[in-house]
PDB file of C-alpha atoms in Angstrom:
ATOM      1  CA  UNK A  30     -11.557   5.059 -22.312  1.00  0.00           C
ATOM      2  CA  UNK A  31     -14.763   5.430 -20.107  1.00  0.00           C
ATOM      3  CA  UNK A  32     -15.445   2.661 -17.234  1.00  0.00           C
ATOM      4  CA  UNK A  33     -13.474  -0.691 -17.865  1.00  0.00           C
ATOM      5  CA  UNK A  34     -14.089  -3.422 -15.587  1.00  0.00           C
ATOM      6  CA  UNK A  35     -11.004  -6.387 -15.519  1.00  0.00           C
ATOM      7  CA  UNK A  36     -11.568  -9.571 -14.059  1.00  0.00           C
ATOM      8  CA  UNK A  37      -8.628 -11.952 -14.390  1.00  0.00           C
ATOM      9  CA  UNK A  38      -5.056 -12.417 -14.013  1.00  0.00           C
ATOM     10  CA  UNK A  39      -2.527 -10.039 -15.075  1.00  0.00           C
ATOM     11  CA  UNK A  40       1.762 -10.601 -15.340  1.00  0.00           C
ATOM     12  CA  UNK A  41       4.049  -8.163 -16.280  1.00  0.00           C
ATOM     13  CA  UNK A  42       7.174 -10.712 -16.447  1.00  0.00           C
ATOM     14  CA  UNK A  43       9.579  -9.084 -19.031  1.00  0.00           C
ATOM     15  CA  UNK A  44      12.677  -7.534 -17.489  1.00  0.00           C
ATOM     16  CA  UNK A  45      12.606  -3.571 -18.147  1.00  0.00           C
ATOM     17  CA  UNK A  46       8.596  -4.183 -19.270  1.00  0.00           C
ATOM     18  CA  UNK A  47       6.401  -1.832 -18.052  1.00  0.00           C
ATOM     19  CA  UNK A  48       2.503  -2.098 -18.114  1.00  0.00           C
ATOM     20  CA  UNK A  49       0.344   1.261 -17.817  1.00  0.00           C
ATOM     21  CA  UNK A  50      -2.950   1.327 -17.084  1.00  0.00           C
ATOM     22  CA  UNK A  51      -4.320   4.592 -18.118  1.00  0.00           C
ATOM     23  CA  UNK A  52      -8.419   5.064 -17.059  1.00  0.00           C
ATOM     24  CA  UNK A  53      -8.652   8.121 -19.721  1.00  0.00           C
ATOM     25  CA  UNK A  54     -11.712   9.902 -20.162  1.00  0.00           C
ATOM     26  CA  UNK A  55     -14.496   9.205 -22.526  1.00  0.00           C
ATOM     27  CA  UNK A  56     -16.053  12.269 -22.031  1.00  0.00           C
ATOM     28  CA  UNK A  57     -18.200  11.575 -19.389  1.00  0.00           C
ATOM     29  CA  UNK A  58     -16.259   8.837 -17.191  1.00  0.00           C
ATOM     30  CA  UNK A  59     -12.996   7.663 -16.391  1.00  0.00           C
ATOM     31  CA  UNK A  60     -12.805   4.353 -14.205  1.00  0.00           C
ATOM     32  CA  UNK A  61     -10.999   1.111 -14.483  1.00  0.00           C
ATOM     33  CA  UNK A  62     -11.748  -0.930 -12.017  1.00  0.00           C
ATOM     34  CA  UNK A  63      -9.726  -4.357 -11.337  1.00  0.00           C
ATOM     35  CA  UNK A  64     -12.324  -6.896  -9.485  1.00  0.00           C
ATOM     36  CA  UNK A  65     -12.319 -10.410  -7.733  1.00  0.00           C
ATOM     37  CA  UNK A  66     -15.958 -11.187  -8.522  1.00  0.00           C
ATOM     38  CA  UNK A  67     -15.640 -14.635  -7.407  1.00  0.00           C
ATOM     39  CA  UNK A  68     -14.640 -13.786  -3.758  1.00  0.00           C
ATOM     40  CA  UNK A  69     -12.039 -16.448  -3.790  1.00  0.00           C
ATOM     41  CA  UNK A  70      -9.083 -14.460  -4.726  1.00  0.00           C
ATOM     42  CA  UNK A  71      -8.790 -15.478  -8.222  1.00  0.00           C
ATOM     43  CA  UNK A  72      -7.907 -11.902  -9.892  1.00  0.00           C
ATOM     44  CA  UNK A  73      -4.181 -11.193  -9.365  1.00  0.00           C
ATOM     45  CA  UNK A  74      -1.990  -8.426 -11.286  1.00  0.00           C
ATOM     46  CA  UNK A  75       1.979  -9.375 -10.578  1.00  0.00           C
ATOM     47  CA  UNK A  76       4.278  -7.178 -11.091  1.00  0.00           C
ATOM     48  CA  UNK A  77       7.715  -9.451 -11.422  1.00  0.00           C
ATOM     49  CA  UNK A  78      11.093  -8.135 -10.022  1.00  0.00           C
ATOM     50  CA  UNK A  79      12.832  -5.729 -12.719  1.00  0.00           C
ATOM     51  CA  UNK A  80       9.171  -5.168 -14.519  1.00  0.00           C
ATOM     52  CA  UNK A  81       6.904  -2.206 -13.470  1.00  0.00           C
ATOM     53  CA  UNK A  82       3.225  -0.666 -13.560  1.00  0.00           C
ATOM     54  CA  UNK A  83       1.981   2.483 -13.661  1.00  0.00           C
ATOM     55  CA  UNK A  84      -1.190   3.890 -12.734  1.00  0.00           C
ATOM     56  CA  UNK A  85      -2.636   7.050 -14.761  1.00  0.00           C
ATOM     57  CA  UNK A  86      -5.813   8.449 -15.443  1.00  0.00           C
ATOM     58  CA  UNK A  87      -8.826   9.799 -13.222  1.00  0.00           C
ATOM     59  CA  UNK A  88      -9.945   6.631 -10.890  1.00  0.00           C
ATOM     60  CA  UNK A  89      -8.555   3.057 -10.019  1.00  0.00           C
ATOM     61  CA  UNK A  90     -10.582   0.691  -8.563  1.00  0.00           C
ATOM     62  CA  UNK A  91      -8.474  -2.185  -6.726  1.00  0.00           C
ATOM     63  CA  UNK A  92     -10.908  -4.687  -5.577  1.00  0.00           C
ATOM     64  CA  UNK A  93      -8.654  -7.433  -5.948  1.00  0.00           C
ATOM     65  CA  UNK A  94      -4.489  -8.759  -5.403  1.00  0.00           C
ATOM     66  CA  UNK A  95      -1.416  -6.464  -6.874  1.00  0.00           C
ATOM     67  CA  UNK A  96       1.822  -8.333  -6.178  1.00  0.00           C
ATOM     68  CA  UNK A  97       4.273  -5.996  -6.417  1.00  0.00           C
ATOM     69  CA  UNK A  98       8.163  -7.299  -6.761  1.00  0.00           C
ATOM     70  CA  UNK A  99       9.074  -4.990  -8.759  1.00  0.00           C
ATOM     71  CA  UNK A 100       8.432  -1.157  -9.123  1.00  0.00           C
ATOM     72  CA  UNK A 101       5.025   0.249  -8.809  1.00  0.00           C
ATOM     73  CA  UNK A 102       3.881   4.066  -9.301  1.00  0.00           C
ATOM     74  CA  UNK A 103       0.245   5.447  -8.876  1.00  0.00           C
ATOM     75  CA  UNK A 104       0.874   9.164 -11.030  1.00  0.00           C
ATOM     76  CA  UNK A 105      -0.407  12.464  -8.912  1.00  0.00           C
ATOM     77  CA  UNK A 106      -3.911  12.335 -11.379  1.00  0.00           C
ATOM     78  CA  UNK A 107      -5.615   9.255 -10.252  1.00  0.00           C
ATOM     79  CA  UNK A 108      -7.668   8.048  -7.251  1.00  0.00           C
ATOM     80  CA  UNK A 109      -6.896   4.607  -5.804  1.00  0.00           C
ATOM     81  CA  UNK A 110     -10.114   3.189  -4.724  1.00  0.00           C
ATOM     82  CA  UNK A 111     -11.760  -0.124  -3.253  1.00  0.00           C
ATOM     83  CA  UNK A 112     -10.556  -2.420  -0.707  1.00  0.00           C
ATOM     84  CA  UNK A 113      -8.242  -4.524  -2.231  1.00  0.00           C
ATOM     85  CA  UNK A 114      -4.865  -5.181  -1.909  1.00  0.00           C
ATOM     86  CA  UNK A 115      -1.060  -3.896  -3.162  1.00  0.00           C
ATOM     87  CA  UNK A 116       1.188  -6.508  -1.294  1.00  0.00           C
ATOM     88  CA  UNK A 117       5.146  -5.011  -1.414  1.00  0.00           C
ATOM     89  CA  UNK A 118       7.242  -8.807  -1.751  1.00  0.00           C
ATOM     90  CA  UNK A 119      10.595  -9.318  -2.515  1.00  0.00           C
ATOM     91  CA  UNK A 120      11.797  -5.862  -2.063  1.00  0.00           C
ATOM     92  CA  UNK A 121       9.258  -4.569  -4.187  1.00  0.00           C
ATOM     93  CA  UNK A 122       8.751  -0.384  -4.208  1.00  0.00           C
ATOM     94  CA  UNK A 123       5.569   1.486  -4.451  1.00  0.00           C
ATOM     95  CA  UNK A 124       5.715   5.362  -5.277  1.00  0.00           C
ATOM     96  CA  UNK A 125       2.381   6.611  -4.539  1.00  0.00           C
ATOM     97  CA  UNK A 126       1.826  10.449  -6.132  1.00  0.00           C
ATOM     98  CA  UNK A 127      -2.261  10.360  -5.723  1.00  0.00           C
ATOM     99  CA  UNK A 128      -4.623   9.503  -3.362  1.00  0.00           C
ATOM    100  CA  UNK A 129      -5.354   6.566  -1.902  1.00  0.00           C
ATOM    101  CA  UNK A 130      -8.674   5.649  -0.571  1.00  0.00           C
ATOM    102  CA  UNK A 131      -9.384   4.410   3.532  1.00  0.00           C
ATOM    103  CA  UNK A 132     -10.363   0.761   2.256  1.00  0.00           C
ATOM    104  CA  UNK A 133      -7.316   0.427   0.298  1.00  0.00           C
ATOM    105  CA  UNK A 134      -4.309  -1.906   1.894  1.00  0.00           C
ATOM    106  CA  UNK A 135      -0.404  -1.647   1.438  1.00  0.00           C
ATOM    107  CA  UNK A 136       1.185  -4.913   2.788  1.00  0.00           C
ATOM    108  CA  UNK A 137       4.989  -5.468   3.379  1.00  0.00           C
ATOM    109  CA  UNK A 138       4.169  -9.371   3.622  1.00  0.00           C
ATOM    110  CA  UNK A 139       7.353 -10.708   3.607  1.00  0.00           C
ATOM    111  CA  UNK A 140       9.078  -7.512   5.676  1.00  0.00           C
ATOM    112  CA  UNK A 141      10.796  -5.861   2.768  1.00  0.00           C
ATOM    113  CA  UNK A 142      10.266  -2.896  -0.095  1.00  0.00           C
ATOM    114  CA  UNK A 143       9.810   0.567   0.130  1.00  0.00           C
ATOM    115  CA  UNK A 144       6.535   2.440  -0.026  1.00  0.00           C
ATOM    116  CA  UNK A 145       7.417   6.681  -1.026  1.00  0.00           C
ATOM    117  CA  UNK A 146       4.453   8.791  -0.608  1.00  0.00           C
ATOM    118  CA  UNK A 147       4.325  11.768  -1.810  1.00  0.00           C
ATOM    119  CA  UNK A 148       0.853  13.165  -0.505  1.00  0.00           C
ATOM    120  CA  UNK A 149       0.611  12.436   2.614  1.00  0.00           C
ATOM    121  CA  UNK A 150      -2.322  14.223   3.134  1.00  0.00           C
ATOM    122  CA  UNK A 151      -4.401  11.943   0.506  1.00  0.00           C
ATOM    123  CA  UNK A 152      -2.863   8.770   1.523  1.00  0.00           C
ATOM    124  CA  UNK A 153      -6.123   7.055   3.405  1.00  0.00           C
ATOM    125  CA  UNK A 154      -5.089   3.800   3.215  1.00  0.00           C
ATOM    126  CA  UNK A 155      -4.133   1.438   5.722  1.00  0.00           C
ATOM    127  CA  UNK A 156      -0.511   0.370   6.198  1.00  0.00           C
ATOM    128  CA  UNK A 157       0.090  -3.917   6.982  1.00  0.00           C
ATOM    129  CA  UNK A 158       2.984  -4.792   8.642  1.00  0.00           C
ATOM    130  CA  UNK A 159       3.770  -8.431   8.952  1.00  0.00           C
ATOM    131  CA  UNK A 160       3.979 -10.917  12.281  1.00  0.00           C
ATOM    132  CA  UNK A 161       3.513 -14.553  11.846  1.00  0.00           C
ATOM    133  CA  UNK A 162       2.308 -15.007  15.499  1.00  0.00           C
ATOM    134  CA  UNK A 163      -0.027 -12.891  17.494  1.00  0.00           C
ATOM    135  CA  UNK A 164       1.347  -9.473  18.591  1.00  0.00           C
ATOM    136  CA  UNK A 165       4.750  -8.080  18.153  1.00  0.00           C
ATOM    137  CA  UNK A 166       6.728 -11.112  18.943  1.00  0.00           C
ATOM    138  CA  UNK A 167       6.522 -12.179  15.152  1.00  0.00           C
ATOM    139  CA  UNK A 168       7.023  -8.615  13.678  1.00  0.00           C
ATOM    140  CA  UNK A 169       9.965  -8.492  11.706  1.00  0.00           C
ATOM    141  CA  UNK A 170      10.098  -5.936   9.377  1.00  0.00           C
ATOM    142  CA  UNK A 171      13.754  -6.332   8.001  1.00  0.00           C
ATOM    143  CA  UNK A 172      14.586  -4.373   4.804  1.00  0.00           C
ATOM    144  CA  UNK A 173      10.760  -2.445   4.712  1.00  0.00           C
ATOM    145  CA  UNK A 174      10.616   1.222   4.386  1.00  0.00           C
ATOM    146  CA  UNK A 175       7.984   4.205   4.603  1.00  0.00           C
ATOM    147  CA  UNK A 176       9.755   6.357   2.577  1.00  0.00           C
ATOM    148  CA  UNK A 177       7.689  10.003   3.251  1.00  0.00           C
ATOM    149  CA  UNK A 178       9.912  12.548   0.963  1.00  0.00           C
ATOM    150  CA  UNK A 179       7.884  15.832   1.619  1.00  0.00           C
ATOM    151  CA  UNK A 180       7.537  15.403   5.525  1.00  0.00           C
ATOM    152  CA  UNK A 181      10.032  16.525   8.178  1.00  0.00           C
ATOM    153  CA  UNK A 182       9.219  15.324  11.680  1.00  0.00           C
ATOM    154  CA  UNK A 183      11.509  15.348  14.886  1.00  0.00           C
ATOM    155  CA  UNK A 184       9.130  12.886  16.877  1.00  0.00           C
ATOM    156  CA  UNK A 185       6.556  10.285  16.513  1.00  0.00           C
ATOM    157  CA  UNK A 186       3.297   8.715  18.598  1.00  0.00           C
ATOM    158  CA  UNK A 187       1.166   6.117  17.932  1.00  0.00           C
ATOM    159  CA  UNK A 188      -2.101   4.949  19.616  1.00  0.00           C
ATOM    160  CA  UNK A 189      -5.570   3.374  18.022  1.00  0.00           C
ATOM    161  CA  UNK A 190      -3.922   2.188  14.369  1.00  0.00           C
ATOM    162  CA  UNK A 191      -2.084   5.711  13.872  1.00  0.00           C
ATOM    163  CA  UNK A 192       1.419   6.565  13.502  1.00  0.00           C
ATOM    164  CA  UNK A 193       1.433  10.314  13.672  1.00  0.00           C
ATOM    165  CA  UNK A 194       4.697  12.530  13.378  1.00  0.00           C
ATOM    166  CA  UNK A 195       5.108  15.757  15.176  1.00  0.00           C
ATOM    167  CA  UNK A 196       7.409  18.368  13.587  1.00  0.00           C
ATOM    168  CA  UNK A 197       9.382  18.987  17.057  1.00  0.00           C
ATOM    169  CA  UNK A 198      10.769  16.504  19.553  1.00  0.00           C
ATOM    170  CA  UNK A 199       8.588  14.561  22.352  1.00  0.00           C
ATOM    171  CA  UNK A 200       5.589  14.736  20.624  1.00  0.00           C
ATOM    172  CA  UNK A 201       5.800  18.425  20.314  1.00  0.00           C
ATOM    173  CA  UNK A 202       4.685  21.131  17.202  1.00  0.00           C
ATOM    174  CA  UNK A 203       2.255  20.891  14.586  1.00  0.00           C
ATOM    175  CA  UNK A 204       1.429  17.142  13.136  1.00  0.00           C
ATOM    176  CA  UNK A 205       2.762  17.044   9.894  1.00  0.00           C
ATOM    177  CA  UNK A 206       2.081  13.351   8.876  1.00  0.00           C
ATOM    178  CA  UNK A 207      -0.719  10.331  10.171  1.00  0.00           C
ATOM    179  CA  UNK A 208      -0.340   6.872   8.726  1.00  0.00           C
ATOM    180  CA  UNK A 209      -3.165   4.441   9.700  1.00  0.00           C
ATOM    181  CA  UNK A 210      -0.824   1.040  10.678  1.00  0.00           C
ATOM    182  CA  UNK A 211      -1.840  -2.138  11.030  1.00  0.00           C
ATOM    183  CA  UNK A 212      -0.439  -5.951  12.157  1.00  0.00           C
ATOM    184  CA  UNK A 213      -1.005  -8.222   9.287  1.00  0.00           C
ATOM    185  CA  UNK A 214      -0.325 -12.174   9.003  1.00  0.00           C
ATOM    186  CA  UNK A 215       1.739 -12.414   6.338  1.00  0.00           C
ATOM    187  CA  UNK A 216       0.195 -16.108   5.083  1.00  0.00           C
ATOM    188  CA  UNK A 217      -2.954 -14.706   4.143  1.00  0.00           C
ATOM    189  CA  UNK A 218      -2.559 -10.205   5.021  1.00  0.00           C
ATOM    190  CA  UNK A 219      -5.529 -10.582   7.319  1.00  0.00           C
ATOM    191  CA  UNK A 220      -5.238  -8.058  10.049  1.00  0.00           C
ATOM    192  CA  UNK A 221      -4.889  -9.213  13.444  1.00  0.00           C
ATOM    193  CA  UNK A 222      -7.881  -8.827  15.913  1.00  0.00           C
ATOM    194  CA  UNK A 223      -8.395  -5.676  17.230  1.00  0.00           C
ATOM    195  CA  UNK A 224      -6.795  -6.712  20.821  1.00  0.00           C
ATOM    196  CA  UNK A 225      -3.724  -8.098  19.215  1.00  0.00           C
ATOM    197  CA  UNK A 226      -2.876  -5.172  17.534  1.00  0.00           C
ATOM    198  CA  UNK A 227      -0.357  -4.129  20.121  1.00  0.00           C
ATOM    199  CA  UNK A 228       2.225  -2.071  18.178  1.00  0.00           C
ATOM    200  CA  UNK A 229       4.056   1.254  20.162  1.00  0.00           C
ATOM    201  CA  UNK A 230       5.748   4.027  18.793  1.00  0.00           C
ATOM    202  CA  UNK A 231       9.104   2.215  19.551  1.00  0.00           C
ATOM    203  CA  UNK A 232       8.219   0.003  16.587  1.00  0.00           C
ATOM    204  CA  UNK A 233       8.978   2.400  14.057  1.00  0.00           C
ATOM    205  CA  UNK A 234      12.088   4.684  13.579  1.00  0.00           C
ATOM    206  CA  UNK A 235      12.445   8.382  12.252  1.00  0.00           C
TER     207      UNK A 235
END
C-alpha cells in the first residue's frame, strides 16, 4: 500500500505461477516503483516462459529490466511510468490495457512475441525493433507481432520514429492509430543513432 520502492532481482520461474504487483492505495498514494539505483543494470524482474505478471493498481514505475518470456499484462487502472525497459524474448506476450508513459521501452530483442494494446491512444511508449548491424540490413523481426485489437486501418505511413495507420487506403481517412518505432541492437536494446534509423512503411504489414 502507499509508495514502495524495489531494488533487486525478481523471478517468477514456476510453470502456471503468476506474480501480481498491485500499487493499492494507502489513502493518499499509490506508487511502486521498480529501480536500478546502481546504473549498472543490476535490477531485473524475469518473467520465465509458462509463468506470468500482472500489473494492477494506480502507478508503475519501471526504471529498470522486465524480461518477459512468458505472459505479461499491465490491467486498464495503472500508469506505466519511467524509462526503463519490458524486453519481449522467447516469444514472450505483453497485453497492455493502461497507459504507458513516452520514456517507457517495449523491445522484441530477439524478433519474436506479441505486444496487444488495447489503448492505443495512451500507449506513449516507444516501440524497439531489433537489427544486429546498422540500418535495416540486420532487421529481422521473425515471429514479432503488434497486435492492436480495437484499431481498424486500411493503410499505413511512417516518417520521424512514427508508424501511423490511416482508416482508408493510400494514406487516406482519419488516423486511427500512431506507434512511436524505433531500431534497437538487440545485444544491449540501445537505439540506433538518429541517422541509422532508416525504417519505411514497407517494414511493417497490416
Amino acid at each position: 500500500f502507499g509508495s514502495t520502492t524495489y531494488r533487486g532481482r525478481m523471478f517468477v520461474l514456476a510453470k502456471g505461477g503468476n506474480l501480481t504487483i498491485d500499487a493499492a492505495s494507502d489513502g493518499s498514494t499509490a506508487e511502486f516503483k521498480f529501480e536500478d539505483a546502481s546504473g549498472l543494470a543490476s535490477s531485473l524482474l524475469l518473467v520465465t516462459q509458462e509463468a506470468s505478471l500482472t500489473l494492477e493498481g494506480r502507478s508503475f514505475v519501471n526504471d529498470a529490466l522486465i524480461e518477459i518470456e512468458g505472459a505479461a499484462e499491465i490491467a486498464s487502472g495503472p500508469r506505466l511510468s519511467g524509462d526503463g525497459i519490458l524486453d519481449l524474448q522467447a516469444g514472450g506476450r505483453l497485453t497492455v490495457n493502461g497507459a504507458v508513459g513516452a520514456a517507457q521501452h517495449v523491445d522484441f530483442s530477439d524478433g519474436t512475441g506479441k505486444l496487444t494494446i488495447s489503448d492505443v491512444a495512451g500507449f506513449e511508449g516507444k516501440i524497439g525493433l531489433p537489427t544486429t548491424s546498422t540500418g535495416t540490413a540486420g532487421f529481422q523481426l521473425g515471429g514479432a507481432r503488434i497486435d492492436l485489437p480495437n484499431v481498424q486501418a486500411q493503410s499505413k505511413s511512417f516518417s520521424n520514429g512514427v508508424l501511423t495507420l490511416h482508416s482508408g487506403p493510400n494514406e487516406t481517412g482519419a488516423v486511427v492509430a500512431r506507434l512511436n518505432v524505433e531500431l534497437v541492437f538487440w545485444e544491449d536494446l540501445a537505439p540506433l543513432p538518429a541517422a541509422q534509423q532508416n525504417l519505411t512503411a514497407e517494414d511493417f504489414r497490416l
